Amino acid sequence: MARAVRLTYGFQFFFGLLLWIPIFYEYQKQLGLSDAEIFGIQSIYYIAFCLMEIPTGMVADRFDYRTSLWLGASVLVVANVVPVFAGSYTGFLVHFLLIALARSLISGAQSAYLYEYLHAHDAGHLYLKVEGVGRSYSLVGKIVYWPVIGLLMQWNTPSPYWLTAINAAIAVVLALKLPPIPGWERPEGKTSKLLAGVGGAFGALRKSRWLLLLMIQGIAMFTLVRILQVNLFQPVLESKNVPVTWYGSVLAAMTIFEAVAAARPHRLSKKIGPARSVFVLTVVMALSIGFIVPFGGAVTIVLLCLFSVTAGMSFPVQKKLLNDAIPDSRYRATLLSMESIMDRAVCAVVAIALGAYLAGGQLNEFLVLSSVVTVILMALLAGLLIAVRTTRRRRAQPVP
């Protein structure tokens, strides 16, 4: 079991080491892309991710999670070579479409493999800790590399993409070494059986309002993290007159806080419960974004680090909540992919809105609106979760 856990740690580390994240916005602008084109590509990326999620989740459930993992890492290798040879709008569009395919292949499969493998060894109680530590390790490499990415880009412009491709190749090797899940057998049947898995997954989702609400709760958290750390990070620092050469260092500092928090997700969860933890952490993230507006560069960096602490703690807790709520393990990867579809669909809409706000010079308005809307929606969702949980408890009580 220890070997499988170490290999998943290694896979998360190298697959997630996208070294171009701190500079891709500036890199694309240097190559002549406009804000509308850059954020338009991001919106297409999220839509493509949505379209790919269920098919790739079905493949993972039917043909083995490990197959999906090494295929995803292989696609990531190709994706990061494309911008080196095609530094144009079309090249970056292809790059992000391949990134969407790679990440959709592993999004549900990675968590499903770890959850099922641990439970097969009667170690399911370790899932939250292992998931958190794995996410923490996946962030460590970024802490080391991101501070120097700006300098690497000045030395050799496409070097962050070359290094990311090498990391993805290492992830392929690690995925191929993952041991099989004890007792797992490939479902028998033809393509019709594969398509029937979609109906089974939707059926499980219809029967569990709790699972559906947990998925919706995760949307707010994921959207805030994705939009701030990828799409908003560079424009925010630019608006605070932070030099470009500092971007990697700031992102590395944020990642340190996120990594430390990700390794200890159980502390808050034990005190107030996992569902409440995600709610509280999401609200803190939303408020952190809103308070960026009136402050300068130094306080903004502190708020970004606070945001990262809450993000680090929330992801492992949310994944455990979803995995525990899934009623039928046969559709685990597909159901986890469905949550990703919801996440990316909202991100696609938000990315379009963000591009329009930035084009109009209204970054601050966007930050405040995002903060307020998130807090209101989370309050409404909390009421629904309480109602559903109360109903479940009443039904579980024995009839006198």
PDB file of N, CA and C in Angstrom, residues 97-145:
ATOM      1  N   LEU A  97      -6.697  23.208 -25.414  1.00  0.00           N
ATOM      2  CA  LEU A  97      -7.626  22.104 -25.660  1.00  0.00           C
ATOM      3  C   LEU A  97      -7.004  20.774 -25.244  1.00  0.00           C
ATOM      4  N   LEU A  98      -5.721  20.613 -25.513  1.00  0.00           N
ATOM      5  CA  LEU A  98      -5.024  19.392 -25.088  1.00  0.00           C
ATOM      6  C   LEU A  98      -4.870  19.350 -23.569  1.00  0.00           C
ATOM      7  N   ILE A  99      -4.648  20.518 -22.953  1.00  0.00           N
ATOM      8  CA  ILE A  99      -4.598  20.579 -21.496  1.00  0.00           C
ATOM      9  C   ILE A  99      -5.944  20.132 -20.918  1.00  0.00           C
ATOM     10  N   ALA A 100      -7.033  20.585 -21.538  1.00  0.00           N
ATOM     11  CA  ALA A 100      -8.373  20.191 -21.088  1.00  0.00           C
ATOM     12  C   ALA A 100      -8.562  18.684 -21.175  1.00  0.00           C
ATOM     13  N   LEU A 101      -8.112  18.084 -22.280  1.00  0.00           N
ATOM     14  CA  LEU A 101      -8.227  16.632 -22.434  1.00  0.00           C
ATOM     15  C   LEU A 101      -7.391  15.907 -21.382  1.00  0.00           C
ATOM     16  N   ALA A 102      -6.161  16.370 -21.187  1.00  0.00           N
ATOM     17  CA  ALA A 102      -5.268  15.730 -20.211  1.00  0.00           C
ATOM     18  C   ALA A 102      -5.856  15.788 -18.808  1.00  0.00           C
ATOM     19  N   ARG A 103      -6.336  16.950 -18.415  1.00  0.00           N
ATOM     20  CA  ARG A 103      -6.853  17.107 -17.058  1.00  0.00           C
ATOM     21  C   ARG A 103      -8.186  16.390 -16.877  1.00  0.00           C
ATOM     22  N   SER A 104      -8.997  16.304 -17.932  1.00  0.00           N
ATOM     23  CA  SER A 104     -10.259  15.577 -17.815  1.00  0.00           C
ATOM     24  C   SER A 104     -10.005  14.077 -17.661  1.00  0.00           C
ATOM     25  N   LEU A 105      -8.940  13.587 -18.267  1.00  0.00           N
ATOM     26  CA  LEU A 105      -8.604  12.167 -18.145  1.00  0.00           C
ATOM     27  C   LEU A 105      -8.201  11.786 -16.719  1.00  0.00           C
ATOM     28  N   ILE A 106      -7.621  12.733 -15.996  1.00  0.00           N
ATOM     29  CA  ILE A 106      -7.145  12.383 -14.648  1.00  0.00           C
ATOM     30  C   ILE A 106      -8.016  12.964 -13.536  1.00  0.00           C
ATOM     31  N   SER A 107      -8.932  13.897 -13.855  1.00  0.00           N
ATOM     32  CA  SER A 107      -9.656  14.618 -12.800  1.00  0.00           C
ATOM     33  C   SER A 107     -10.436  13.693 -11.870  1.00  0.00           C
ATOM     34  N   GLY A 108     -11.218  12.781 -12.439  1.00  0.00           N
ATOM     35  CA  GLY A 108     -11.954  11.848 -11.604  1.00  0.00           C
ATOM     36  C   GLY A 108     -11.162  10.603 -11.290  1.00  0.00           C
ATOM     37  N   ALA A 109     -10.316  10.171 -12.231  1.00  0.00           N
ATOM     38  CA  ALA A 109      -9.594   8.912 -12.083  1.00  0.00           C
ATOM     39  C   ALA A 109      -8.593   8.943 -10.939  1.00  0.00           C
ATOM     40  N   GLN A 110      -7.909  10.061 -10.763  1.00  0.00           N
ATOM     41  CA  GLN A 110      -6.870  10.136  -9.731  1.00  0.00           C
ATOM     42  C   GLN A 110      -7.462   9.966  -8.337  1.00  0.00           C
ATOM     43  N   SER A 111      -8.499  10.717  -8.037  1.00  0.00           N
ATOM     44  CA  SER A 111      -9.142  10.625  -6.731  1.00  0.00           C
ATOM     45  C   SER A 111      -9.819   9.266  -6.546  1.00  0.00           C
ATOM     46  N   ALA A 112     -10.449   8.769  -7.623  1.00  0.00           N
ATOM     47  CA  ALA A 112     -11.141   7.479  -7.544  1.00  0.00           C
ATOM     48  C   ALA A 112     -10.157   6.348  -7.277  1.00  0.00           C
ATOM     49  N   TYR A 113      -9.019   6.362  -7.952  1.00  0.00           N
ATOM     50  CA  TYR A 113      -8.011   5.314  -7.741  1.00  0.00           C
ATOM     51  C   TYR A 113      -7.550   5.299  -6.288  1.00  0.00           C
ATOM     52  N   LEU A 114      -7.205   6.452  -5.760  1.00  0.00           N
ATOM     53  CA  LEU A 114      -6.699   6.531  -4.387  1.00  0.00           C
ATOM     54  C   LEU A 114      -7.761   6.091  -3.388  1.00  0.00           C
ATOM     55  N   TYR A 115      -8.988   6.556  -3.573  1.00  0.00           N
ATOM     56  CA  TYR A 115     -10.083   6.212  -2.659  1.00  0.00           C
ATOM     57  C   TYR A 115     -10.345   4.706  -2.672  1.00  0.00           C
ATOM     58  N   GLU A 116     -10.470   4.133  -3.867  1.00  0.00           N
ATOM     59  CA  GLU A 116     -10.766   2.700  -3.977  1.00  0.00           C
ATOM     60  C   GLU A 116      -9.592   1.841  -3.512  1.00  0.00           C
ATOM     61  N   TYR A 117      -8.370   2.257  -3.800  1.00  0.00           N
ATOM     62  CA  TYR A 117      -7.193   1.471  -3.408  1.00  0.00           C
ATOM     63  C   TYR A 117      -7.072   1.409  -1.887  1.00  0.00           C
ATOM     64  N   LEU A 118      -7.261   2.544  -1.229  1.00  0.00           N
ATOM     65  CA  LEU A 118      -7.168   2.563   0.231  1.00  0.00           C
ATOM     66  C   LEU A 118      -8.272   1.729   0.867  1.00  0.00           C
ATOM     67  N   HIS A 119      -9.494   1.830   0.341  1.00  0.00           N
ATOM     68  CA  HIS A 119     -10.584   1.038   0.901  1.00  0.00           C
ATOM     69  C   HIS A 119     -10.390  -0.453   0.650  1.00  0.00           C
ATOM     70  N   ALA A 120      -9.768  -0.804  -0.463  1.00  0.00           N
ATOM     71  CA  ALA A 120      -9.484  -2.221  -0.743  1.00  0.00           C
ATOM     72  C   ALA A 120      -8.489  -2.796   0.250  1.00  0.00           C
ATOM     73  N   HIS A 121      -7.694  -1.926   0.863  1.00  0.00           N
ATOM     74  CA  HIS A 121      -6.721  -2.356   1.880  1.00  0.00           C
ATOM     75  C   HIS A 121      -7.195  -2.018   3.300  1.00  0.00           C
ATOM     76  N   ASP A 122      -8.511  -1.772   3.440  1.00  0.00           N
ATOM     77  CA  ASP A 122      -9.097  -1.434   4.745  1.00  0.00           C
ATOM     78  C   ASP A 122      -8.414  -0.228   5.383  1.00  0.00           C
ATOM     79  N   ALA A 123      -8.061   0.730   4.547  1.00  0.00           N
ATOM     80  CA  ALA A 123      -7.397   1.939   5.053  1.00  0.00           C
ATOM     81  C   ALA A 123      -8.130   3.191   4.578  1.00  0.00           C
ATOM     82  N   GLY A 124      -9.439   3.072   4.396  1.00  0.00           N
ATOM     83  CA  GLY A 124     -10.215   4.202   3.909  1.00  0.00           C
ATOM     84  C   GLY A 124     -10.160   5.408   4.827  1.00  0.00           C
ATOM     85  N   HIS A 125      -9.934   5.171   6.140  1.00  0.00           N
ATOM     86  CA  HIS A 125      -9.878   6.274   7.092  1.00  0.00           C
ATOM     87  C   HIS A 125      -8.674   7.185   6.855  1.00  0.00           C
ATOM     88  N   LEU A 126      -7.720   6.713   6.051  1.00  0.00           N
ATOM     89  CA  LEU A 126      -6.522   7.521   5.766  1.00  0.00           C
ATOM     90  C   LEU A 126      -6.687   8.417   4.542  1.00  0.00           C
ATOM     91  N   TYR A 127      -7.841   8.291   3.856  1.00  0.00           N
ATOM     92  CA  TYR A 127      -7.983   8.991   2.579  1.00  0.00           C
ATOM     93  C   TYR A 127      -7.795  10.504   2.706  1.00  0.00           C
ATOM     94  N   LEU A 128      -8.455  11.131   3.669  1.00  0.00           N
ATOM     95  CA  LEU A 128      -8.363  12.585   3.797  1.00  0.00           C
ATOM     96  C   LEU A 128      -6.921  13.028   4.006  1.00  0.00           C
ATOM     97  N   LYS A 129      -6.212  12.323   4.873  1.00  0.00           N
ATOM     98  CA  LYS A 129      -4.817  12.686   5.139  1.00  0.00           C
ATOM     99  C   LYS A 129      -3.951  12.485   3.907  1.00  0.00           C
ATOM    100  N   VAL A 130      -4.112  11.343   3.230  1.00  0.00           N
ATOM    101  CA  VAL A 130      -3.299  11.047   2.047  1.00  0.00           C
ATOM    102  C   VAL A 130      -3.612  12.027   0.923  1.00  0.00           C
ATOM    103  N   GLU A 131      -4.897  12.329   0.723  1.00  0.00           N
ATOM    104  CA  GLU A 131      -5.280  13.282  -0.310  1.00  0.00           C
ATOM    105  C   GLU A 131      -4.679  14.654  -0.027  1.00  0.00           C
ATOM    106  N   GLY A 132      -4.719  15.057   1.232  1.00  0.00           N
ATOM    107  CA  GLY A 132      -4.166  16.355   1.599  1.00  0.00           C
ATOM    108  C   GLY A 132      -2.656  16.420   1.434  1.00  0.00           C
ATOM    109  N   VAL A 133      -1.976  15.379   1.887  1.00  0.00           N
ATOM    110  CA  VAL A 133      -0.513  15.353   1.756  1.00  0.00           C
ATOM    111  C   VAL A 133      -0.109  15.290   0.289  1.00  0.00           C
ATOM    112  N   GLY A 134      -0.870  14.535  -0.523  1.00  0.00           N
ATOM    113  CA  GLY A 134      -0.579  14.459  -1.953  1.00  0.00           C
ATOM    114  C   GLY A 134      -0.707  15.813  -2.620  1.00  0.00           C
ATOM    115  N   ARG A 135      -1.754  16.548  -2.274  1.00  0.00           N
ATOM    116  CA  ARG A 135      -1.903  17.896  -2.829  1.00  0.00           C
ATOM    117  C   ARG A 135      -0.772  18.805  -2.352  1.00  0.00           C
ATOM    118  N   SER A 136      -0.378  18.619  -1.099  1.00  0.00           N
ATOM    119  CA  SER A 136       0.721  19.420  -0.556  1.00  0.00           C
ATOM    120  C   SER A 136       2.009  19.169  -1.337  1.00  0.00           C
ATOM    121  N   TYR A 137       2.320  17.893  -1.569  1.00  0.00           N
ATOM    122  CA  TYR A 137       3.521  17.557  -2.336  1.00  0.00           C
ATOM    123  C   TYR A 137       3.449  18.106  -3.759  1.00  0.00           C
ATOM    124  N   SER A 138       2.253  18.098  -4.336  1.00  0.00           N
ATOM    125  CA  SER A 138       2.108  18.577  -5.720  1.00  0.00           C
ATOM    126  C   SER A 138       2.423  20.061  -5.831  1.00  0.00           C
ATOM    127  N   LEU A 139       2.364  20.756  -4.697  1.00  0.00           N
ATOM    128  CA  LEU A 139       2.633  22.192  -4.692  1.00  0.00           C
ATOM    129  C   LEU A 139       4.092  22.526  -4.392  1.00  0.00           C
ATOM    130  N   VAL A 140       4.827  21.560  -3.833  1.00  0.00           N
ATOM    131  CA  VAL A 140       6.205  21.823  -3.409  1.00  0.00           C
ATOM    132  C   VAL A 140       7.094  22.228  -4.583  1.00  0.00           C
ATOM    133  N   GLY A 141       6.977  21.516  -5.698  1.00  0.00           N
ATOM    134  CA  GLY A 141       7.810  21.841  -6.857  1.00  0.00           C
ATOM    135  C   GLY A 141       7.568  23.240  -7.369  1.00  0.00           C
ATOM    136  N   LYS A 142       6.322  23.689  -7.287  1.00  0.00           N
ATOM    137  CA  LYS A 142       6.004  25.035  -7.739  1.00  0.00           C
ATOM    138  C   LYS A 142       6.686  26.077  -6.866  1.00  0.00           C
ATOM    139  N   ILE A 143       6.797  25.778  -5.574  1.00  0.00           N
ATOM    140  CA  ILE A 143       7.467  26.695  -4.653  1.00  0.00           C
ATOM    141  C   ILE A 143       8.920  26.885  -5.069  1.00  0.00           C
ATOM    142  N   VAL A 144       9.545  25.800  -5.529  1.00  0.00           N
ATOM    143  CA  VAL A 144      10.957  25.858  -5.919  1.00  0.00           C
ATOM    144  C   VAL A 144      11.135  26.560  -7.255  1.00  0.00           C
ATOM    145  N   TYR A 145      10.269  26.234  -8.235  1.00  0.00           N
ATOM    146  CA  TYR A 145      10.470  26.713  -9.604  1.00  0.00           C
ATOM    147  C   TYR A 145       9.870  28.085  -9.892  1.00  0.00           C
TER     148      TYR A 145
END
